[in-house]
Short mmCIF file of C-alpha atoms and ligand atoms in Angstrom, two decimals:
data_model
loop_
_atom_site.label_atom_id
_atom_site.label_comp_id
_atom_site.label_asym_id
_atom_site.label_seq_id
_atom_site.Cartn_x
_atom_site.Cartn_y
_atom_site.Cartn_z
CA UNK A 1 0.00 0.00 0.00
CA UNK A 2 1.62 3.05 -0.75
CA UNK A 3 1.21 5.77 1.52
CA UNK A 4 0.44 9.80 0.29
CA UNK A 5 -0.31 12.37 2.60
CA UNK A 6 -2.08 15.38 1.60
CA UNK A 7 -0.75 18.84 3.29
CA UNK A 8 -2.92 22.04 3.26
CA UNK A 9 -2.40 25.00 5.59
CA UNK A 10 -5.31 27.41 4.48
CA UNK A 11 -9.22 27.67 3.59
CA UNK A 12 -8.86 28.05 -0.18
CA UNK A 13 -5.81 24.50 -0.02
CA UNK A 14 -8.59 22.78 1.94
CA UNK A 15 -11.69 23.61 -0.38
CA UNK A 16 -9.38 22.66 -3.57
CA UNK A 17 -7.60 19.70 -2.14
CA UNK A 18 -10.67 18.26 -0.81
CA UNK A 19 -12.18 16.68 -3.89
CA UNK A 20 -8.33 14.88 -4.54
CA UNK A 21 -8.17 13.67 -0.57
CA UNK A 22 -11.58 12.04 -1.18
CA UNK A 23 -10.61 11.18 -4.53
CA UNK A 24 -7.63 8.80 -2.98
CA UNK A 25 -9.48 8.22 0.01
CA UNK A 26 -11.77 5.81 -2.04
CA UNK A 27 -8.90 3.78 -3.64
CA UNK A 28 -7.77 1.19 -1.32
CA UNK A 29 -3.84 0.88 -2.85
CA UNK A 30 -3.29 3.95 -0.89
CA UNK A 31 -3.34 5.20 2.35
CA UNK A 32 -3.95 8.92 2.47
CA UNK A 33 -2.87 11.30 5.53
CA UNK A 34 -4.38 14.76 5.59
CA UNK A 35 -1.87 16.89 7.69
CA UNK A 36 -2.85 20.65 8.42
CA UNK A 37 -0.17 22.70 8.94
CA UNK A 38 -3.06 25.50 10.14
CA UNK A 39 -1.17 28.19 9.02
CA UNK A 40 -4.86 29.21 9.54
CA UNK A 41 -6.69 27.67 12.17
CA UNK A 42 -10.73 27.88 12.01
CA UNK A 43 -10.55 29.15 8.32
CA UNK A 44 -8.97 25.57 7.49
CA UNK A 45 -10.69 23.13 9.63
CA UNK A 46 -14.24 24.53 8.69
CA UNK A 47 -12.82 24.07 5.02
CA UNK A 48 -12.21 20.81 5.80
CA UNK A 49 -15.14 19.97 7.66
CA UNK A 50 -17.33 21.35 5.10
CA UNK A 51 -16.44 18.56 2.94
CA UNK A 52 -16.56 16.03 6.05
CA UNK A 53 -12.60 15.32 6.38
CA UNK A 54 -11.12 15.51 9.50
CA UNK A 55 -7.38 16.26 9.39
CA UNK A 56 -5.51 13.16 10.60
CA UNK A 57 -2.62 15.27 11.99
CA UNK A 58 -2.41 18.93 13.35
CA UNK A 59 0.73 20.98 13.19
CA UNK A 60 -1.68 24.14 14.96
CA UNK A 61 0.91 26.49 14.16
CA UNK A 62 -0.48 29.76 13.90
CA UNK A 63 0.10 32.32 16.46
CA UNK A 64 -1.14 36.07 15.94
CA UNK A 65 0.24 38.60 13.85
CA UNK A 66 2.29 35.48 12.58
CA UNK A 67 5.17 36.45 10.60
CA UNK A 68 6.17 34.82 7.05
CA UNK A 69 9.80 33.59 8.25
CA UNK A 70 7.71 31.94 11.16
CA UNK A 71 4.72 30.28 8.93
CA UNK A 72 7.53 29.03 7.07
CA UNK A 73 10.06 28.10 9.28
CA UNK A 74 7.25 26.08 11.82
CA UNK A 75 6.03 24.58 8.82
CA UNK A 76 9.28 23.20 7.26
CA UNK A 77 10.08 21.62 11.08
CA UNK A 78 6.91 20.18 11.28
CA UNK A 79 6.00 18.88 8.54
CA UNK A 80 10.06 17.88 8.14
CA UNK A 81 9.32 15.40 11.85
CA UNK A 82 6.28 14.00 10.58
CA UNK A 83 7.81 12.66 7.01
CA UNK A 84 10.98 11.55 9.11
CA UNK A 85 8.21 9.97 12.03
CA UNK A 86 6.15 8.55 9.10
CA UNK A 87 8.01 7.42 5.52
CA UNK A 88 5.91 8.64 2.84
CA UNK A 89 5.55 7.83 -1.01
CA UNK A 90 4.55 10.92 -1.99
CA UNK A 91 3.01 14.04 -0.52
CA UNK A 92 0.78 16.13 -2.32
CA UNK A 93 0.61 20.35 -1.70
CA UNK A 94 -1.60 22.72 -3.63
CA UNK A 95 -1.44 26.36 -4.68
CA UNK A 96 1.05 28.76 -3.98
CA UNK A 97 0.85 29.48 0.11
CA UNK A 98 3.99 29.14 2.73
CA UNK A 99 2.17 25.75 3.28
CA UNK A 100 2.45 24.83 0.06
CA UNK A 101 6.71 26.23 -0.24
CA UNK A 102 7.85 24.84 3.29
CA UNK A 103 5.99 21.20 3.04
CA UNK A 104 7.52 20.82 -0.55
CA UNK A 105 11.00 21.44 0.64
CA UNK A 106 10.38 19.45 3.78
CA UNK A 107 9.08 16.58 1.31
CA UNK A 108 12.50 17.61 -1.12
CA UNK A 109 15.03 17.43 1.63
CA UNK A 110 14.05 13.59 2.34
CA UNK A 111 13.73 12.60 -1.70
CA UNK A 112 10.22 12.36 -1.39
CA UNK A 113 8.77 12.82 -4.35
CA UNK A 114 5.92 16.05 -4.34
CA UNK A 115 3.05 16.15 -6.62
CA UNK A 116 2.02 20.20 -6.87
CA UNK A 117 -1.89 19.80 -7.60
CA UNK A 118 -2.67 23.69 -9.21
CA UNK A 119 1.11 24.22 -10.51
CA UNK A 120 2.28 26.41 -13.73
CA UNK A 121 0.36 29.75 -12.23
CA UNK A 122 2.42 32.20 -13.65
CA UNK A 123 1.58 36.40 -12.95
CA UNK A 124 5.38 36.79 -13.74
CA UNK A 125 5.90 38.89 -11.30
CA UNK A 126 6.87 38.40 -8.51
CA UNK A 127 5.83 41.32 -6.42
CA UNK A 128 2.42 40.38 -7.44
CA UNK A 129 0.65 38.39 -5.91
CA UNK A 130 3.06 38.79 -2.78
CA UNK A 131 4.09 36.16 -1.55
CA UNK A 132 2.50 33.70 -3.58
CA UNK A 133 3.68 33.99 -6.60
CA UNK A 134 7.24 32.94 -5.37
CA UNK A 135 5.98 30.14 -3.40
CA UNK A 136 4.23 28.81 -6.63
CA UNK A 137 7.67 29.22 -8.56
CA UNK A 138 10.01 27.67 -5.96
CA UNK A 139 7.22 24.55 -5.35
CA UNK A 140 7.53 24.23 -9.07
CA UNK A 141 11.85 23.93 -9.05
CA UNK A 142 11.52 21.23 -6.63
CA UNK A 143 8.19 18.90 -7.69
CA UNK A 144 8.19 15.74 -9.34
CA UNK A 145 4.52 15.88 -10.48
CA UNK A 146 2.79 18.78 -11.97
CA UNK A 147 -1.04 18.79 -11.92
CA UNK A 148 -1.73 22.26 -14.52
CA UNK A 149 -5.21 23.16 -14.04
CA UNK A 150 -5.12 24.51 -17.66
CA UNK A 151 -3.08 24.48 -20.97
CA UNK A 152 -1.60 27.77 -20.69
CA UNK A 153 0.02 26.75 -16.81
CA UNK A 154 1.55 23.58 -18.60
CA UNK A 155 3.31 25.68 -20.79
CA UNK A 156 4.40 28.31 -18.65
CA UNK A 157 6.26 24.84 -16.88
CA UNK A 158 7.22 23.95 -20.26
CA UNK A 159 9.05 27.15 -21.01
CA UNK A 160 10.70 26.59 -17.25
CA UNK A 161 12.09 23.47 -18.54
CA UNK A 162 9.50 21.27 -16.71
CA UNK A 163 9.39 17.58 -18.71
CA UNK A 164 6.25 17.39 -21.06
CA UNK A 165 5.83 13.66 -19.31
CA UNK A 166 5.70 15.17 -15.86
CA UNK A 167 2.62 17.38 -16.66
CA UNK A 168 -1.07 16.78 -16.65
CA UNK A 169 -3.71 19.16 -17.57
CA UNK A 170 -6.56 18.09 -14.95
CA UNK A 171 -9.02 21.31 -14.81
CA UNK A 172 -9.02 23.07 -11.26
CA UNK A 173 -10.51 21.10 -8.47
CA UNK A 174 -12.38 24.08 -7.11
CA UNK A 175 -14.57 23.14 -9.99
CA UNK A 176 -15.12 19.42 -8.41
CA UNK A 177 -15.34 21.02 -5.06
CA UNK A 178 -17.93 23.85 -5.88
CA UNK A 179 -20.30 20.95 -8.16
CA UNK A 180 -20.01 19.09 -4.48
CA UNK A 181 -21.23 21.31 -2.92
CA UNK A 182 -24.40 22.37 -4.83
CA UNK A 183 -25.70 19.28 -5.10
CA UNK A 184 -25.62 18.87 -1.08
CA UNK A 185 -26.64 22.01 -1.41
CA UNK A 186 -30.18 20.99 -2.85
CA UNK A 187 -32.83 21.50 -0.39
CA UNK A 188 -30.90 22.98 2.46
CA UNK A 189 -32.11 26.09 3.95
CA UNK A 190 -31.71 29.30 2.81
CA UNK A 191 -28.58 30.95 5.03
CA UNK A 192 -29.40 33.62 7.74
CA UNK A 193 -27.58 36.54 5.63
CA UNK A 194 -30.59 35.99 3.30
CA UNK A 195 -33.15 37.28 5.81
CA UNK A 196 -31.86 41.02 5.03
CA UNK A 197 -31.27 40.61 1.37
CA UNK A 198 -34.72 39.86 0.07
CA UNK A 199 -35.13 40.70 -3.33
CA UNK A 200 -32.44 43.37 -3.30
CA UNK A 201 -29.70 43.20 -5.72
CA UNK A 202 -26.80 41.43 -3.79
CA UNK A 203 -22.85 42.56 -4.06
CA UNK A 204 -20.83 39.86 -2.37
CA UNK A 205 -17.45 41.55 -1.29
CA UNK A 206 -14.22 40.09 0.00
CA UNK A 207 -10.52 41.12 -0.07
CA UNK A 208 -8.05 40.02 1.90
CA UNK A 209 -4.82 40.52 -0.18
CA UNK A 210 -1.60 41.45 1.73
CA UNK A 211 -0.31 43.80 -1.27
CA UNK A 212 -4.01 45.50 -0.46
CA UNK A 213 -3.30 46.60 3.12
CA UNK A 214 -4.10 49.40 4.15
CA UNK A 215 -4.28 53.06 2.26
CA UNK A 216 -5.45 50.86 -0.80
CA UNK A 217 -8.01 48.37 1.39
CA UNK A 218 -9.54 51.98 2.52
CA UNK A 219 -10.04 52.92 -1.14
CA UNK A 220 -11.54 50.10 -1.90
CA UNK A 221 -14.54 50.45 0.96
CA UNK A 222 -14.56 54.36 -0.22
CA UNK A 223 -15.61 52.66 -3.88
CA UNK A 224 -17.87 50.15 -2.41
CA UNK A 225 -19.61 53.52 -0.17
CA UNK A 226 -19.82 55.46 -4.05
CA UNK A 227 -21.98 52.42 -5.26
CA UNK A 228 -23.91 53.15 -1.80
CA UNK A 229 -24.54 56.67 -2.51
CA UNK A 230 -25.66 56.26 -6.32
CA UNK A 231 -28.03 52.66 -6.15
CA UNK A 232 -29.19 53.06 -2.13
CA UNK A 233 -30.99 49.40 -3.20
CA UNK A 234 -28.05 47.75 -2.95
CA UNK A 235 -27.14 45.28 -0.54
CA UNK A 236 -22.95 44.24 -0.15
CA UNK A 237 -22.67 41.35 2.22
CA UNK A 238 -18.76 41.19 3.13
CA UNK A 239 -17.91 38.22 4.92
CA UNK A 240 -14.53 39.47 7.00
CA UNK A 241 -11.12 37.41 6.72
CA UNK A 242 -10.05 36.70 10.23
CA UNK A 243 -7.30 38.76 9.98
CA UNK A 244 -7.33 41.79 11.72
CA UNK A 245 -5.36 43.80 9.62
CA UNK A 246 -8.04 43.07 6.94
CA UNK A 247 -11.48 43.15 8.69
CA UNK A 248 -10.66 46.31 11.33
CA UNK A 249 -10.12 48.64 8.25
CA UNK A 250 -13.23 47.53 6.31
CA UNK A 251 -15.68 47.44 9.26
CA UNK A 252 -14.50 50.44 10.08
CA UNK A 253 -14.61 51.87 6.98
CA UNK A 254 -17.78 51.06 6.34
CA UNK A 255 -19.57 51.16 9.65
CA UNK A 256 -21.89 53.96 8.44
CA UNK A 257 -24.11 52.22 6.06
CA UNK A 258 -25.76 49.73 8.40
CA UNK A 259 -28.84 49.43 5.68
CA UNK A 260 -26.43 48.23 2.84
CA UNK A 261 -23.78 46.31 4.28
CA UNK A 262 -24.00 42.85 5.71
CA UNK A 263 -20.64 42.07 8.11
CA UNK A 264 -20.25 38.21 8.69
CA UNK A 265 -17.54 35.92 9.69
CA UNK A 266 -16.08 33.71 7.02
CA UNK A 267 -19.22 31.86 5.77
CA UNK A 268 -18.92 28.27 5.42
CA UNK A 269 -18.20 26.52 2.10
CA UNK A 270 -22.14 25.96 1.28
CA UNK A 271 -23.29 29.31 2.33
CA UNK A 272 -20.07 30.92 0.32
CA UNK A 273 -21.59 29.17 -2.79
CA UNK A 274 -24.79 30.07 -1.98
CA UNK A 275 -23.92 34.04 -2.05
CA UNK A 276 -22.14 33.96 -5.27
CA UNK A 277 -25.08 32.25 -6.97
CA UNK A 278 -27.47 34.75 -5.81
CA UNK A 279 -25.38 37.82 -6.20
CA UNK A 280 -25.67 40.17 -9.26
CA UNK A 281 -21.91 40.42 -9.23
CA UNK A 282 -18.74 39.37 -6.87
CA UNK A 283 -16.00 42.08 -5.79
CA UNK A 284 -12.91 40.39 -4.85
CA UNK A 285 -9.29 39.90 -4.49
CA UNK A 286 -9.32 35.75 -4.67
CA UNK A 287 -7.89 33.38 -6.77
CA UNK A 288 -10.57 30.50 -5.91
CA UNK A 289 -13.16 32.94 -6.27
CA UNK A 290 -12.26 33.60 -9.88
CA UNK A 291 -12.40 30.31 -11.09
CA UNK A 292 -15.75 29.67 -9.35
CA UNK A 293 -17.72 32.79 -10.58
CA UNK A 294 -16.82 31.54 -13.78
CA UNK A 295 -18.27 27.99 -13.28
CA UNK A 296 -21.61 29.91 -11.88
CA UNK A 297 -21.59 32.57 -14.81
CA UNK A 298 -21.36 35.37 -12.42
CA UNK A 299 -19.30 38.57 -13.13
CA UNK A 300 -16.52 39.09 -10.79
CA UNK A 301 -14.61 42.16 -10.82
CA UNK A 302 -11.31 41.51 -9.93
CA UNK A 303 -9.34 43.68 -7.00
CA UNK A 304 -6.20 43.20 -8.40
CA UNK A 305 -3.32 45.05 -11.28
CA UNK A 306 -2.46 41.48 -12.54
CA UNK A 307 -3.82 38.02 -12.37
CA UNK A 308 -2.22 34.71 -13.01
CA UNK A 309 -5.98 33.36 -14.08
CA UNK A 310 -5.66 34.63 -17.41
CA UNK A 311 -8.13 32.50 -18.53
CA UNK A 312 -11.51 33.92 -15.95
CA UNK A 313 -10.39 37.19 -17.99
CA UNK A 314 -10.38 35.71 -21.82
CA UNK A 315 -12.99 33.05 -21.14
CA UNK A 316 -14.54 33.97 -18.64
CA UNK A 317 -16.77 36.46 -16.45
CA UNK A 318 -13.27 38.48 -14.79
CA UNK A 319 -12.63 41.91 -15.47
CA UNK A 320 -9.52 43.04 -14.23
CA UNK A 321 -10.66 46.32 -12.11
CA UNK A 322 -7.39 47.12 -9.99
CA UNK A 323 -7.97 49.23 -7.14
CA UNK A 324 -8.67 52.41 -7.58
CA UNK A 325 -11.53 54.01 -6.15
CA UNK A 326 -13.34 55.33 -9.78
CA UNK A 327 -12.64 52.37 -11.96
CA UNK A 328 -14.09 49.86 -9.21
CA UNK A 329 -16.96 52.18 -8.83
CA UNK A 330 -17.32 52.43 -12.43
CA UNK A 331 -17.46 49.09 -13.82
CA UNK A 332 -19.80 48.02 -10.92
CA UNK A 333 -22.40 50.89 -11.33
CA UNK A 334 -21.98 50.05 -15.33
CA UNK A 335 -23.39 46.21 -14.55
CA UNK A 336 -26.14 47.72 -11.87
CA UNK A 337 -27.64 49.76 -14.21
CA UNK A 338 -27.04 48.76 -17.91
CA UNK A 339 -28.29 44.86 -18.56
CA UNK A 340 -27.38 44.46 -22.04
CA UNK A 341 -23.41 45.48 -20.39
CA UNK A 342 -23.87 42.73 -18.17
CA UNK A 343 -25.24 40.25 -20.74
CA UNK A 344 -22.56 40.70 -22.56
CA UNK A 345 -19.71 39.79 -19.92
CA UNK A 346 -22.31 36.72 -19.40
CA UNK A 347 -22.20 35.62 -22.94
CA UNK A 348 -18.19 35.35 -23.08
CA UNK A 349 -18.11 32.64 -20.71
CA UNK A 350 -16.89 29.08 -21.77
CA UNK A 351 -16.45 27.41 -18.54
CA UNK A 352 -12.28 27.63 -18.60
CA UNK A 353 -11.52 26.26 -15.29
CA UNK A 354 -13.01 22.33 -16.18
CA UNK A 355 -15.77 20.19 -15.77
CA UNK A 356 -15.49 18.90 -12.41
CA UNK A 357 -13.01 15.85 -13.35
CA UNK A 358 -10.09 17.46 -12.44
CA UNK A 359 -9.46 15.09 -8.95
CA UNK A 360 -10.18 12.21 -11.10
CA UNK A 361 -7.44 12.62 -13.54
CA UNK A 362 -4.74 13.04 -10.71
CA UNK A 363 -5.98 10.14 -9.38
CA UNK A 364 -5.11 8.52 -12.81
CA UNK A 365 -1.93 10.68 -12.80
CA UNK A 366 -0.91 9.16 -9.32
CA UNK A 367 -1.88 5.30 -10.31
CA UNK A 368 0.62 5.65 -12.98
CA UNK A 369 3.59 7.01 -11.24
CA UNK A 370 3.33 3.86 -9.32
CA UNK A 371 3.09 1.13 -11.43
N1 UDP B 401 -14.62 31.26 0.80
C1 UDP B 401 -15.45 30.68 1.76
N2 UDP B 401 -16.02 31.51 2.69
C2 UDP B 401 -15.79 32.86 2.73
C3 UDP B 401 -14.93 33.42 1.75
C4 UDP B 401 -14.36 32.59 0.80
O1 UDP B 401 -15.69 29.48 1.77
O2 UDP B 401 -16.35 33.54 3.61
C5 UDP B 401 -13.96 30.36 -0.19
C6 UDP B 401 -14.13 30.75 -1.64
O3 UDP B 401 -15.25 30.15 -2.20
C7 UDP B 401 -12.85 30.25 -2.28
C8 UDP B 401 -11.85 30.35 -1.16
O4 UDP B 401 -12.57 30.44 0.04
O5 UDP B 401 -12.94 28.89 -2.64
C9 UDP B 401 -11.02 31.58 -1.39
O6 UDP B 401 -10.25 31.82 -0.30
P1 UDP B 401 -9.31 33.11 -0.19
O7 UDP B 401 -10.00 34.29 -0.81
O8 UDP B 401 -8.94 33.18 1.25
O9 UDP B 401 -8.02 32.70 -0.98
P2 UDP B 401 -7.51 32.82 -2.48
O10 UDP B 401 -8.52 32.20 -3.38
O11 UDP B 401 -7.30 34.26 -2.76
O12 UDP B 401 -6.23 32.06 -2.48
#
């Protein structure tokens, strides 16, 4: 039986490497570990518990205000004495966090080979997203599998040397995730949030970004208070990031428009899906969020100068916004008020992040690495 453990440290790892842990889960040749390194703590474990995995081991190393040489040095030592504690076949990482750095070269230092499920991101630069798009270059120098959710990531490994025969195009697991989760979704209740939406046009808002702190996360809640002041119909429900960096500056903000703005902590998995269905549009900084708007055919105007998602831009419902207070306020007043605009951006979209497969085929990936 060869063993594979499965390391995720945040919410978005946990919702995207869920689908593969169950994926493996089900095959009895191998015997799958989920560690959590909880370089976020409740964020993660809800995550994982929204998809009913429990993590097998706990590194619990967050501490607040947590610096990035700590994430990454706790990590590396931890996850470095479980591998040496337990002899491993392969680990698995996803995405481009600390988590997803330290636990490769943890796995790398012991010649264990590391299969990077979302790898070939590329915003080429890296500045942007900070620190992320380092971590997803430096995962990629020392893997030995590359799961590329689409063409264009296998060939930005291609032109990095990458072998062709290492690669596998597998679509983005959010995609299995998120078509999880609506059909348990069926028949549940509607979420509390919904009591004060109605029939109001819904905004769901989040940003989290670190390269958005501060002077910048303030000009984004002035934007979002300009879409207040010109459609007062409008309801933004902003479930707030744990950190406190992040959530301080936007309740604070924004604690003036009590009639338009719903706060909430991080909604689970379900209820997240269930906003961004019902919303007229999504504001946000995410990656994961994206890739799912563009599976639901939901606009989502992107918080950021760059994105390494090319494809939610050319295929699908992204628009690259930045973060400046006019243009934000701009293109989101532009889809309230002018439907043939937004049946437009709706009419682009050709599903570019998979069809829900994607944990299957590194499943198949896996399988043949061993034989
Ligand atoms: N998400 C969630 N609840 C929330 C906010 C986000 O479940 O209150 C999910 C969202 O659907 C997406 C992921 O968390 O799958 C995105 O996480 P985040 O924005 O923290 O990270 P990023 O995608 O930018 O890496």
């Amino acid at each position: 039986m060869k063993k594979i453990t499965c390391i995720v440290g945040t919410r978005p790892e946990a919702i995207k490497m869920a689908p593969v842990i169950k994926e493996l889960r089900a095959d009895e040749n191998f015997l799958v570990t989920t560690l959590a390194t909880g370089q976020h703590t409740d964020m993660l474990i809800q995550a994982l518990d929204d998809f009913g995995i429990k993590p097998d081991v706990d590194l619990h190393i967050m501490r607040s205000k947590q610096s990035l040489d700590y994430v990454t040095a706790s990590v590396l030592q931890g996850v470095g004495q479980f591998l040496d504690e337990n002899k491993q076949d392969l680990i698995l990482v996803h995405g481009d966090t600390s988590t997803t750095f330290a636990a490769s070269l943890a796995g790398f230092y012991r010649h264990i080979p590391i299969g990077h499920v979302e790898a070939g991101l590329r915003s080429h630069n890296l500045s942007l997203p900070f620190p992320e798009e380092a971590n997803r270059v430096l995962t990629d120098k020392i893997a030995d599998l590359f799961f590329a959710p689409n063409k264009g990531d296998a060939e930005n490994l291609l032109s990095e040397g990458i072998g062709r025969e290492k690669i596998f195009i597998t679509g983005n697991t959010v995609i299995d995730a998120l078509y999880d989760i609506l059909k348990r979704r069926e028949g549940m209740n509607e979420p509390e949030f919904m009591q004060s939406v109605k029939s109001r046009p819904l905004i769901l808002m989040t940003a989290h970004r670190r390269e958005s702190w501060g002077e910048t996360l303030k000009g984004i809640c002035a934007a979002v208070s300009d879409v207040i002041h010109e459609r007062s119909d409008v309801i933004f429900l902003i479930p707030l990031h744990k950190n406190p960096v992040v959530r301080d500056v936007i309740r604070e903000s924004l604690k003036d428009f009590p009639d338009n703005v719903i706060f909430t902590e991080p909604l689970n998995y379900p209820d997240f899906v269930y906003a961004m269905s019902r919303s007229v549009f999504i504001l946000s900084d995410s990656g994961g969020v994206q890739e799912e708007a563009s599976a639901l055919n939901k606009p989502v105007l992107i918080m950021r100068t760059l994105s390494e998602r090319p494809e939610a831009i050319t295929h699908g419902t992204g628009l690259l916004v930045g973060t400046e207070r006019s243009k934000i306020f701009t293109e989101a007043i532009k889809i309230l008020n002018e439907p043939e605009y937004l049946q437009k951006i709706l009419a682009k979209n050709i599903m570019p992040f998979g069809d829900g497969t994607a944990s299957k085929t590194i499943h198949e990936a896996i399988m043949k690495m061993f034989e």
